[in-house]
């Protein structure tokens, strides 16, 4: 039975409730305590009646296994949950995302006790994120001096800096031009030059208002943490389930019209072979960016004209470039047209020539797409290249995922069922595919699909003939 102790302070009156719950391993009583403060203006009789109700409820929760009196804060417990998820095998980039999201919610609810968090606290968090935004330091930095002059003064070539820092020559050139580069690359360059990174590079701080989609990511993270607390019986319910995050905004899948796709294909004819093949594969397969960049030659089936998609090339600040499973951890085979197989054969021959020219300097490990020395490419490189390519050629902005949407629309227009289309795209659920490509999109794609196919095949054939 709970015991109640009245405490009279200078400014308020409170009651300490204690519930005994068996003995620990040292035969000492396990006691749970809760403090209940009397609201201002309450009479003693009313307070004593109310504290009896509070004590009974507290004791019931203890008997049911809930540690309602625990002192864990959301921030402390969130770090524990992230560790649990990591040990359970959650993907590394998801763990990094959780750590990033935790930083964003610390100010509002990080120091709150788990048991004190209510739906209105979370609604206030979402409102604050939407109206005030977050202040953060950019992940990219720019040079704080004339790097070109510095290298010239110290008689250091860009090639030497690239080699000693372990970054690409393009990154060094970009830094010399004053463009922003990733912080990790800046740190490597600074170390190679024997200078502190903060002396050579500057990072900008920004305050940005968050979109409803981003705020829902914060909501989902809080929900994951509180769901674990609910499973471990630290809270009686998940407050995030009862909160009201911003409404999900449904966006129409962006894909290229036939005339735009034709312009892209024509412009690609004069581009380096590697980038042409990368872009071509994205257009004909609809694969994710990391799936294309992580493709191995051993996964190219020359006999059956198909490729095996079973891994993903990723980047993390603490790991660098590494391989992981596909986003949905599934394995799929995608058939390729003869024109694409011919392009791959031609590209493989050119890569072999490059490998021979490099000799012992070649670091290749069976990757289809590599840097000039055989090392795997950064998965962001295709996004950056397409952005520069579209600007250089006067084309509309090109993002890799638009090719994915284009393929999906073509397949649907070709009459394929959603299960087949979902498998081609590597979606876990057919409903995911159906949500993106609704009936309206399907009808529009049906009118354009044939023209897109003819445009793709004709430009590919012309390119192969011209090269021969």
CSV table of N, CA, C and O in Angstrom, one decimal, residues 110-204:
chain,number,residue,atom,x,y,z
A,110,UNK,N,14.2,17.9,-25.1
A,110,UNK,CA,15.4,17.1,-24.7
A,110,UNK,C,15.5,16.9,-23.2
A,110,UNK,O,15.9,15.8,-22.7
A,111,UNK,N,15.2,17.9,-22.4
A,111,UNK,CA,15.4,17.9,-20.9
A,111,UNK,C,14.1,17.5,-20.2
A,111,UNK,O,14.0,17.4,-19.0
A,112,UNK,N,13.0,17.2,-21.0
A,112,UNK,CA,11.8,16.8,-20.4
A,112,UNK,C,11.8,15.4,-20.0
A,112,UNK,O,12.4,14.5,-20.7
A,113,UNK,N,11.2,15.0,-18.8
A,113,UNK,CA,11.1,13.6,-18.5
A,113,UNK,C,10.1,12.9,-19.4
A,113,UNK,O,9.1,13.5,-19.9
A,114,UNK,N,10.4,11.7,-19.7
A,114,UNK,CA,9.6,10.9,-20.6
A,114,UNK,C,8.1,10.9,-20.2
A,114,UNK,O,7.2,11.1,-21.0
A,115,UNK,N,7.9,10.8,-18.9
A,115,UNK,CA,6.6,10.6,-18.4
A,115,UNK,C,5.8,11.9,-18.4
A,115,UNK,O,4.6,12.0,-18.2
A,116,UNK,N,6.5,13.1,-18.6
A,116,UNK,CA,5.9,14.4,-18.6
A,116,UNK,C,5.5,14.8,-20.0
A,116,UNK,O,4.7,15.8,-20.1
A,117,UNK,N,5.9,14.1,-21.0
A,117,UNK,CA,5.6,14.5,-22.4
A,117,UNK,C,4.2,14.2,-22.8
A,117,UNK,O,3.7,13.1,-22.6
A,118,UNK,N,3.5,15.3,-23.2
A,118,UNK,CA,2.1,15.1,-23.6
A,118,UNK,C,2.0,15.6,-25.1
A,118,UNK,O,2.9,16.2,-25.6
A,119,UNK,N,0.9,15.2,-25.7
A,119,UNK,CA,0.7,15.5,-27.2
A,119,UNK,C,0.9,17.0,-27.4
A,119,UNK,O,1.4,17.4,-28.5
A,120,UNK,N,0.4,17.9,-26.5
A,120,UNK,CA,0.5,19.3,-26.8
A,120,UNK,C,1.9,19.8,-26.7
A,120,UNK,O,2.3,20.8,-27.4
A,121,UNK,N,2.8,19.1,-26.0
A,121,UNK,CA,4.2,19.5,-26.0
A,121,UNK,C,4.8,19.2,-27.4
A,121,UNK,O,5.6,20.0,-27.9
A,122,UNK,N,4.4,18.1,-28.0
A,122,UNK,CA,4.9,17.8,-29.4
A,122,UNK,C,4.3,18.7,-30.4
A,122,UNK,O,5.0,19.1,-31.3
A,123,UNK,N,3.0,19.1,-30.2
A,123,UNK,CA,2.4,20.0,-31.2
A,123,UNK,C,3.2,21.4,-31.1
A,123,UNK,O,3.3,22.0,-32.1
A,124,UNK,N,3.6,21.8,-29.9
A,124,UNK,CA,4.3,23.0,-29.8
A,124,UNK,C,5.7,22.9,-30.4
A,124,UNK,O,6.2,23.8,-31.1
A,125,UNK,N,6.3,21.7,-30.3
A,125,UNK,CA,7.6,21.5,-31.0
A,125,UNK,C,7.4,21.6,-32.5
A,125,UNK,O,8.3,22.3,-33.2
A,126,UNK,N,6.4,21.0,-33.1
A,126,UNK,CA,6.2,21.1,-34.5
A,126,UNK,C,5.9,22.5,-35.0
A,126,UNK,O,6.4,23.0,-36.0
A,127,UNK,N,5.1,23.2,-34.1
A,127,UNK,CA,4.8,24.6,-34.5
A,127,UNK,C,6.1,25.5,-34.5
A,127,UNK,O,6.3,26.3,-35.4
A,128,UNK,N,7.0,25.2,-33.5
A,128,UNK,CA,8.2,26.0,-33.4
A,128,UNK,C,9.1,25.7,-34.6
A,128,UNK,O,9.7,26.6,-35.2
A,129,UNK,N,9.2,24.4,-35.0
A,129,UNK,CA,10.0,24.0,-36.1
A,129,UNK,C,9.5,24.7,-37.4
A,129,UNK,O,10.3,25.0,-38.3
A,130,UNK,N,8.2,24.8,-37.5
A,130,UNK,CA,7.6,25.3,-38.7
A,130,UNK,C,7.8,26.8,-38.8
A,130,UNK,O,8.0,27.4,-39.9
A,131,UNK,N,7.6,27.5,-37.7
A,131,UNK,CA,7.6,29.0,-37.7
A,131,UNK,C,9.0,29.5,-37.5
A,131,UNK,O,9.4,30.5,-38.2
A,132,UNK,N,9.8,29.0,-36.6
A,132,UNK,CA,11.1,29.5,-36.3
A,132,UNK,C,12.2,28.8,-37.0
A,132,UNK,O,13.3,29.4,-37.3
A,133,UNK,N,12.0,27.6,-37.3
A,133,UNK,CA,13.0,26.8,-38.0
A,133,UNK,C,14.1,26.3,-37.1
A,133,UNK,O,14.1,26.4,-35.9
A,134,UNK,N,15.3,25.9,-37.7
A,134,UNK,CA,16.4,25.5,-37.0
A,134,UNK,C,17.7,26.2,-37.5
A,134,UNK,O,17.8,26.6,-38.6
A,135,UNK,N,18.5,26.5,-36.5
A,135,UNK,CA,19.8,27.1,-36.8
A,135,UNK,C,20.8,26.0,-36.9
A,135,UNK,O,21.0,25.2,-36.0
A,136,UNK,N,21.5,26.0,-38.0
A,136,UNK,CA,22.5,24.9,-38.2
A,136,UNK,C,23.7,25.4,-38.9
A,136,UNK,O,23.7,26.4,-39.6
A,137,UNK,N,24.8,24.7,-38.8
A,137,UNK,CA,26.0,25.0,-39.5
A,137,UNK,C,26.1,24.1,-40.8
A,137,UNK,O,25.9,22.9,-40.7
A,138,UNK,N,26.3,24.7,-41.9
A,138,UNK,CA,26.2,24.0,-43.2
A,138,UNK,C,27.3,22.9,-43.2
A,138,UNK,O,28.4,23.0,-42.7
A,139,UNK,N,26.9,21.8,-43.9
A,139,UNK,CA,27.9,20.6,-44.0
A,139,UNK,C,29.0,20.9,-45.0
A,139,UNK,O,30.0,20.2,-45.1
A,140,UNK,N,28.8,22.0,-45.8
A,140,UNK,CA,29.8,22.4,-46.8
A,140,UNK,C,30.5,23.7,-46.3
A,140,UNK,O,29.9,24.5,-45.7
A,141,UNK,N,31.7,23.8,-46.7
A,141,UNK,CA,32.5,25.0,-46.3
A,141,UNK,C,33.2,25.6,-47.6
A,141,UNK,O,33.3,24.9,-48.6
A,142,UNK,N,33.6,26.8,-47.5
A,142,UNK,CA,34.3,27.4,-48.6
A,142,UNK,C,35.7,28.0,-48.1
A,142,UNK,O,35.8,28.3,-46.9
A,143,UNK,N,36.6,28.1,-49.0
A,143,UNK,CA,37.9,28.5,-48.6
A,143,UNK,C,38.0,30.0,-48.1
A,143,UNK,O,37.2,30.8,-48.6
A,144,UNK,N,38.8,30.2,-47.1
A,144,UNK,CA,38.9,31.6,-46.5
A,144,UNK,C,40.0,32.4,-47.0
A,144,UNK,O,40.4,33.4,-46.5
A,145,UNK,N,40.7,31.8,-48.1
A,145,UNK,CA,41.9,32.5,-48.6
A,145,UNK,C,42.0,32.1,-50.1
A,145,UNK,O,41.2,31.4,-50.6
A,146,UNK,N,43.0,32.6,-50.8
A,146,UNK,CA,43.2,32.3,-52.2
A,146,UNK,C,44.1,31.0,-52.2
A,146,UNK,O,45.3,31.0,-52.1
A,147,UNK,N,43.4,29.9,-52.3
A,147,UNK,CA,44.1,28.6,-52.2
A,147,UNK,C,45.1,28.4,-53.3
A,147,UNK,O,46.2,27.8,-53.2
A,148,UNK,N,44.7,28.9,-54.5
A,148,UNK,CA,45.6,28.8,-55.7
A,148,UNK,C,46.9,29.5,-55.4
A,148,UNK,O,48.0,28.9,-55.7
A,149,UNK,N,46.9,30.7,-54.9
A,149,UNK,CA,48.1,31.4,-54.6
A,149,UNK,C,48.9,30.7,-53.5
A,149,UNK,O,50.1,30.7,-53.5
A,150,UNK,N,48.2,30.2,-52.5
A,150,UNK,CA,48.9,29.5,-51.4
A,150,UNK,C,49.6,28.3,-51.9
A,150,UNK,O,50.8,28.1,-51.5
A,151,UNK,N,49.0,27.5,-52.8
A,151,UNK,CA,49.7,26.4,-53.4
A,151,UNK,C,50.9,26.8,-54.2
A,151,UNK,O,52.0,26.2,-54.2
A,152,UNK,N,50.7,27.9,-55.0
A,152,UNK,CA,51.8,28.3,-55.8
A,152,UNK,C,53.0,28.8,-55.0
A,152,UNK,O,54.2,28.6,-55.3
A,153,UNK,N,52.7,29.5,-53.9
A,153,UNK,CA,53.7,30.1,-53.0
A,153,UNK,C,54.5,29.0,-52.3
A,153,UNK,O,55.7,29.1,-52.2
A,154,UNK,N,53.8,27.9,-52.0
A,154,UNK,CA,54.5,26.8,-51.3
A,154,UNK,C,54.9,25.7,-52.3
A,154,UNK,O,55.3,24.6,-51.9
A,155,UNK,N,54.8,26.0,-53.6
A,155,UNK,CA,55.2,25.0,-54.7
A,155,UNK,C,54.6,23.7,-54.5
A,155,UNK,O,55.2,22.6,-54.6
A,156,UNK,N,53.3,23.7,-54.3
A,156,UNK,CA,52.5,22.5,-54.2
A,156,UNK,C,51.5,22.4,-55.4
A,156,UNK,O,50.7,23.3,-55.6
A,157,UNK,N,51.6,21.4,-56.2
A,157,UNK,CA,50.6,21.3,-57.3
A,157,UNK,C,49.3,20.7,-56.8
A,157,UNK,O,49.2,20.1,-55.8
A,158,UNK,N,48.3,21.0,-57.6
A,158,UNK,CA,46.9,20.5,-57.3
A,158,UNK,C,46.9,19.0,-57.3
A,158,UNK,O,46.2,18.4,-56.4
A,159,UNK,N,47.6,18.4,-58.2
A,159,UNK,CA,47.7,16.9,-58.3
A,159,UNK,C,48.3,16.4,-57.0
A,159,UNK,O,47.9,15.3,-56.5
A,160,UNK,N,49.4,17.0,-56.5
A,160,UNK,CA,50.0,16.5,-55.3
A,160,UNK,C,49.1,16.6,-54.1
A,160,UNK,O,49.0,15.7,-53.3
A,161,UNK,N,48.4,17.8,-54.0
A,161,UNK,CA,47.5,18.0,-52.9
A,161,UNK,C,46.3,16.9,-52.9
A,161,UNK,O,45.9,16.4,-51.9
A,162,UNK,N,45.8,16.7,-54.1
A,162,UNK,CA,44.8,15.7,-54.3
A,162,UNK,C,45.3,14.3,-53.9
A,162,UNK,O,44.5,13.6,-53.2
A,163,UNK,N,46.5,14.0,-54.2
A,163,UNK,CA,47.1,12.7,-53.9
A,163,UNK,C,47.3,12.5,-52.4
A,163,UNK,O,46.9,11.5,-51.7
A,164,UNK,N,47.9,13.5,-51.8
A,164,UNK,CA,48.3,13.5,-50.3
A,164,UNK,C,47.0,13.6,-49.4
A,164,UNK,O,47.0,13.0,-48.3
A,165,UNK,N,46.0,14.3,-49.9
A,165,UNK,CA,44.8,14.5,-49.1
A,165,UNK,C,43.8,13.4,-49.3
A,165,UNK,O,42.9,13.2,-48.5
A,166,UNK,N,44.0,12.6,-50.4
A,166,UNK,CA,43.0,11.5,-50.7
A,166,UNK,C,41.7,12.0,-51.1
A,166,UNK,O,40.7,11.4,-50.9
A,167,UNK,N,41.7,13.2,-51.9
A,167,UNK,CA,40.5,13.7,-52.4
A,167,UNK,C,40.7,13.8,-54.0
A,167,UNK,O,41.8,13.8,-54.4
A,168,UNK,N,39.6,14.0,-54.7
A,168,UNK,CA,39.7,14.1,-56.1
A,168,UNK,C,40.3,15.4,-56.6
A,168,UNK,O,40.3,16.4,-55.9
A,169,UNK,N,40.9,15.4,-57.8
A,169,UNK,CA,41.4,16.6,-58.4
A,169,UNK,C,40.4,17.6,-58.6
A,169,UNK,O,40.6,18.9,-58.4
A,170,UNK,N,39.1,17.2,-58.9
A,170,UNK,CA,38.0,18.1,-59.1
A,170,UNK,C,37.7,18.8,-57.8
A,170,UNK,O,37.4,20.0,-57.8
A,171,UNK,N,37.8,18.2,-56.6
A,171,UNK,CA,37.5,18.8,-55.3
A,171,UNK,C,38.5,19.9,-55.1
A,171,UNK,O,38.2,21.0,-54.6
A,172,UNK,N,39.8,19.6,-55.3
A,172,UNK,CA,40.9,20.6,-55.1
A,172,UNK,C,40.6,21.8,-56.0
A,172,UNK,O,40.7,23.0,-55.6
A,173,UNK,N,40.3,21.6,-57.3
A,173,UNK,CA,40.0,22.7,-58.2
A,173,UNK,C,38.8,23.5,-57.8
A,173,UNK,O,38.8,24.7,-57.8
A,174,UNK,N,37.8,22.8,-57.3
A,174,UNK,CA,36.6,23.5,-56.8
A,174,UNK,C,36.9,24.4,-55.6
A,174,UNK,O,36.4,25.5,-55.6
A,175,UNK,N,37.7,23.9,-54.7
A,175,UNK,CA,38.1,24.7,-53.6
A,175,UNK,C,38.9,25.9,-54.0
A,175,UNK,O,38.8,27.0,-53.5
A,176,UNK,N,39.8,25.7,-55.0
A,176,UNK,CA,40.6,26.9,-55.5
A,176,UNK,C,39.8,27.9,-56.1
A,176,UNK,O,40.1,29.1,-56.1
A,177,UNK,N,38.7,27.5,-56.7
A,177,UNK,CA,37.7,28.5,-57.3
A,177,UNK,C,36.8,29.2,-56.3
A,177,UNK,O,36.0,30.0,-56.7
A,178,UNK,N,36.9,28.8,-55.1
A,178,UNK,CA,36.0,29.4,-54.0
A,178,UNK,C,34.7,28.7,-53.9
A,178,UNK,O,33.8,29.2,-53.1
A,179,UNK,N,34.5,27.6,-54.6
A,179,UNK,CA,33.2,26.8,-54.4
A,179,UNK,C,33.2,26.1,-53.1
A,179,UNK,O,34.3,25.8,-52.5
A,180,UNK,N,32.0,25.7,-52.7
A,180,UNK,CA,31.9,25.0,-51.4
A,180,UNK,C,32.2,23.5,-51.6
A,180,UNK,O,31.9,22.9,-52.7
A,181,UNK,N,32.9,22.9,-50.6
A,181,UNK,CA,33.2,21.5,-50.6
A,181,UNK,C,32.7,20.9,-49.3
A,181,UNK,O,32.5,21.6,-48.3
A,182,UNK,N,32.7,19.6,-49.2
A,182,UNK,CA,32.3,18.9,-48.0
A,182,UNK,C,33.3,19.2,-46.9
A,182,UNK,O,34.5,19.2,-47.1
A,183,UNK,N,32.8,19.3,-45.7
A,183,UNK,CA,33.7,19.6,-44.5
A,183,UNK,C,34.7,18.5,-44.4
A,183,UNK,O,35.9,18.8,-44.1
A,184,UNK,N,34.4,17.2,-44.6
A,184,UNK,CA,35.4,16.1,-44.4
A,184,UNK,C,36.5,16.3,-45.4
A,184,UNK,O,37.7,16.0,-45.1
A,185,UNK,N,36.1,16.7,-46.7
A,185,UNK,CA,37.2,16.9,-47.7
A,185,UNK,C,38.1,18.1,-47.3
A,185,UNK,O,39.3,18.0,-47.5
A,186,UNK,N,37.5,19.1,-46.7
A,186,UNK,CA,38.3,20.3,-46.3
A,186,UNK,C,39.2,19.9,-45.2
A,186,UNK,O,40.4,20.3,-45.2
A,187,UNK,N,38.8,19.0,-44.3
A,187,UNK,CA,39.6,18.6,-43.2
A,187,UNK,C,40.8,17.8,-43.7
A,187,UNK,O,42.0,17.9,-43.2
A,188,UNK,N,40.6,16.9,-44.7
A,188,UNK,CA,41.7,16.1,-45.3
A,188,UNK,C,42.7,17.0,-46.0
A,188,UNK,O,43.9,16.8,-45.8
A,189,UNK,N,42.2,18.0,-46.7
A,189,UNK,CA,43.1,19.0,-47.4
A,189,UNK,C,43.9,19.8,-46.4
A,189,UNK,O,45.1,20.0,-46.6
A,190,UNK,N,43.2,20.2,-45.3
A,190,UNK,CA,43.9,21.0,-44.3
A,190,UNK,C,45.0,20.2,-43.6
A,190,UNK,O,46.1,20.7,-43.4
A,191,UNK,N,44.7,18.9,-43.4
A,191,UNK,CA,45.7,18.1,-42.7
A,191,UNK,C,46.9,17.9,-43.6
A,191,UNK,O,48.1,17.9,-43.2
A,192,UNK,N,46.7,17.7,-44.9
A,192,UNK,CA,47.7,17.5,-45.9
A,192,UNK,C,48.6,18.8,-46.0
A,192,UNK,O,49.8,18.7,-46.2
A,193,UNK,N,48.0,19.9,-45.8
A,193,UNK,CA,48.7,21.2,-45.9
A,193,UNK,C,49.3,21.6,-44.6
A,193,UNK,O,50.0,22.6,-44.5
A,194,UNK,N,49.0,20.9,-43.5
A,194,UNK,CA,49.6,21.2,-42.2
A,194,UNK,C,49.0,22.4,-41.6
A,194,UNK,O,49.6,23.1,-40.8
A,195,UNK,N,47.7,22.7,-41.9
A,195,UNK,CA,47.0,23.9,-41.3
A,195,UNK,C,45.7,23.5,-40.7
A,195,UNK,O,45.1,22.5,-41.1
A,196,UNK,N,45.3,24.2,-39.6
A,196,UNK,CA,44.0,23.9,-39.0
A,196,UNK,C,42.9,24.2,-40.0
A,196,UNK,O,42.9,25.1,-40.8
A,197,UNK,N,41.9,23.3,-40.0
A,197,UNK,CA,40.8,23.5,-41.0
A,197,UNK,C,40.1,24.8,-40.8
A,197,UNK,O,39.7,25.5,-41.8
A,198,UNK,N,39.9,25.2,-39.5
A,198,UNK,CA,39.2,26.5,-39.3
A,198,UNK,C,40.0,27.7,-39.8
A,198,UNK,O,39.4,28.8,-39.9
A,199,UNK,N,41.3,27.5,-40.0
A,199,UNK,CA,42.1,28.6,-40.5
A,199,UNK,C,42.0,28.8,-42.1
A,199,UNK,O,42.1,29.9,-42.6
A,200,UNK,N,41.7,27.6,-42.7
A,200,UNK,CA,41.7,27.6,-44.2
A,200,UNK,C,40.2,27.7,-44.7
A,200,UNK,O,40.0,28.3,-45.8
A,201,UNK,N,39.3,27.2,-44.0
A,201,UNK,CA,37.9,27.1,-44.5
A,201,UNK,C,36.9,27.7,-43.5
A,201,UNK,O,37.1,27.8,-42.3
A,202,UNK,N,35.8,28.2,-44.1
A,202,UNK,CA,34.8,28.8,-43.3
A,202,UNK,C,33.4,28.1,-43.5
A,202,UNK,O,33.1,27.8,-44.7
A,203,UNK,N,32.7,27.9,-42.5
A,203,UNK,CA,31.3,27.3,-42.6
A,203,UNK,C,30.3,28.3,-42.3
A,203,UNK,O,30.4,29.1,-41.3
A,204,UNK,N,29.3,28.5,-43.1
A,204,UNK,CA,28.2,29.4,-42.8
A,204,UNK,C,27.1,28.8,-41.9
A,204,UNK,O,26.8,27.7,-42.0
